[in-house]
Short mmCIF file of C-alpha atoms in Angstrom, two decimals:
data_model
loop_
_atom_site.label_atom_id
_atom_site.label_comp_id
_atom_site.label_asym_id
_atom_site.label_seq_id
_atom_site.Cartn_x
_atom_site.Cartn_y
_atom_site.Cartn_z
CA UNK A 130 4.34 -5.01 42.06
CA UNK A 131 3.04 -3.71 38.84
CA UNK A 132 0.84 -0.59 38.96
CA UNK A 133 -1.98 -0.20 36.47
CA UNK A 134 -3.66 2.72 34.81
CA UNK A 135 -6.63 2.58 35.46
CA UNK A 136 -7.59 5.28 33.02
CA UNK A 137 -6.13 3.21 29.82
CA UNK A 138 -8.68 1.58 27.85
CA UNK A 139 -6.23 -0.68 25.91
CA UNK A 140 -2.86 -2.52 27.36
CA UNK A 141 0.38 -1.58 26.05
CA UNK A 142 2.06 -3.36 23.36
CA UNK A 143 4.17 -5.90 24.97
CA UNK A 144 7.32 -4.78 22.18
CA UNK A 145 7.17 -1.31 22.90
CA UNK A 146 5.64 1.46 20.73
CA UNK A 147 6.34 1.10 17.28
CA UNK A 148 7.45 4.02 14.73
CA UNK A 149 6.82 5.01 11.27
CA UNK A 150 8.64 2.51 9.03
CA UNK A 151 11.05 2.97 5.89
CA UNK A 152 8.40 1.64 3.90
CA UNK A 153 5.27 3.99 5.14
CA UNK A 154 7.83 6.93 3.79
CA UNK A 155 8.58 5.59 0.85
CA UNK A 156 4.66 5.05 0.13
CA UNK A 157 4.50 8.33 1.19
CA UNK A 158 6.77 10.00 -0.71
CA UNK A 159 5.44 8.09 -3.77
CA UNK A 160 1.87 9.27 -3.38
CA UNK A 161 3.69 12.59 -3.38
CA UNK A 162 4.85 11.76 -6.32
CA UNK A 163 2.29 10.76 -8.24
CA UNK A 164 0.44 13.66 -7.30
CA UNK A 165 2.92 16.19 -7.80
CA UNK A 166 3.59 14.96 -11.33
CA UNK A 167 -0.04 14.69 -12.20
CA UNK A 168 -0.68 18.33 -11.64
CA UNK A 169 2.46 19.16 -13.95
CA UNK A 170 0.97 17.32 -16.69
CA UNK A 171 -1.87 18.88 -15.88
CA UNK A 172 -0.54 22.60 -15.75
CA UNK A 173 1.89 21.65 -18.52
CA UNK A 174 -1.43 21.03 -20.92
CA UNK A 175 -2.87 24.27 -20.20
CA UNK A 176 -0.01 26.12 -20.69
CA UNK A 177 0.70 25.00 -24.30
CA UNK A 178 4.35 22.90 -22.76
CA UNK A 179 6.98 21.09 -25.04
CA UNK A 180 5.58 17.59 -25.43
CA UNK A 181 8.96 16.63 -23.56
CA UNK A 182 7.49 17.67 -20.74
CA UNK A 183 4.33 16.19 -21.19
CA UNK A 184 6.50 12.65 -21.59
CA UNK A 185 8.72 13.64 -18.64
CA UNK A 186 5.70 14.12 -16.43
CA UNK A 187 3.89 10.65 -17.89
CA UNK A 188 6.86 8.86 -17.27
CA UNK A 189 7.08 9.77 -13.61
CA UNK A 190 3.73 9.20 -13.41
CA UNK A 191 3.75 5.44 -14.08
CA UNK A 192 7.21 4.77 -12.28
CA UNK A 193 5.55 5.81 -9.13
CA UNK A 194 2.12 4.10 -9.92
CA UNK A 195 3.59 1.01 -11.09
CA UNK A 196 6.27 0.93 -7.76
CA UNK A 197 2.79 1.74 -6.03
CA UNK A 198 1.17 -1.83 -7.01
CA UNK A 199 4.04 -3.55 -6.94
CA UNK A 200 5.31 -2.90 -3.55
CA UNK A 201 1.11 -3.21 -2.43
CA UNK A 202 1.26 -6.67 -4.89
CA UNK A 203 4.00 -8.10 -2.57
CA UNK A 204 3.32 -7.00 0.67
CA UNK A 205 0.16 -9.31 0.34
CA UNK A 206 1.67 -12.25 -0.61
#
């Protein structure tokens, strides 16, 4: 005999509860990223940086972004 909850508004999923995947980290992680090497740029043009940095910082910059559309770019197909 099965017993029900009578208090849950939605069934189960029939697989079993599924975890945070390699990819959501890796998107994650990315964002971070992006983010992270924005504000460098950013702090590295107000304080007067190499422009090594400024590349540096660019560079990681469109890695990420670009991994960022291609990984969304394929996951639709």
């Amino acid at each position: 005999m099965t017993h029900t909850n009578p208090y849950r508004l939605t069934d189960p999923p029939a697989d079993g509860p599924s975890g945070v995947s390699r990819g959501d980290v890796l998107r994650s992680v990315l964002w971070a990223v992006v983010v992270l090497s924005t504000v460098a740029n950013m702090a590295a043009s107000y304080g007067g940086a190499r422009t090594w940095v400024h590349l540096l910082c660019g560079a990681v910059t469109v890695l990420c972004a670009g991994t960022l559309v291609v990984r969304n770019l394929r996951g639709h197909k």
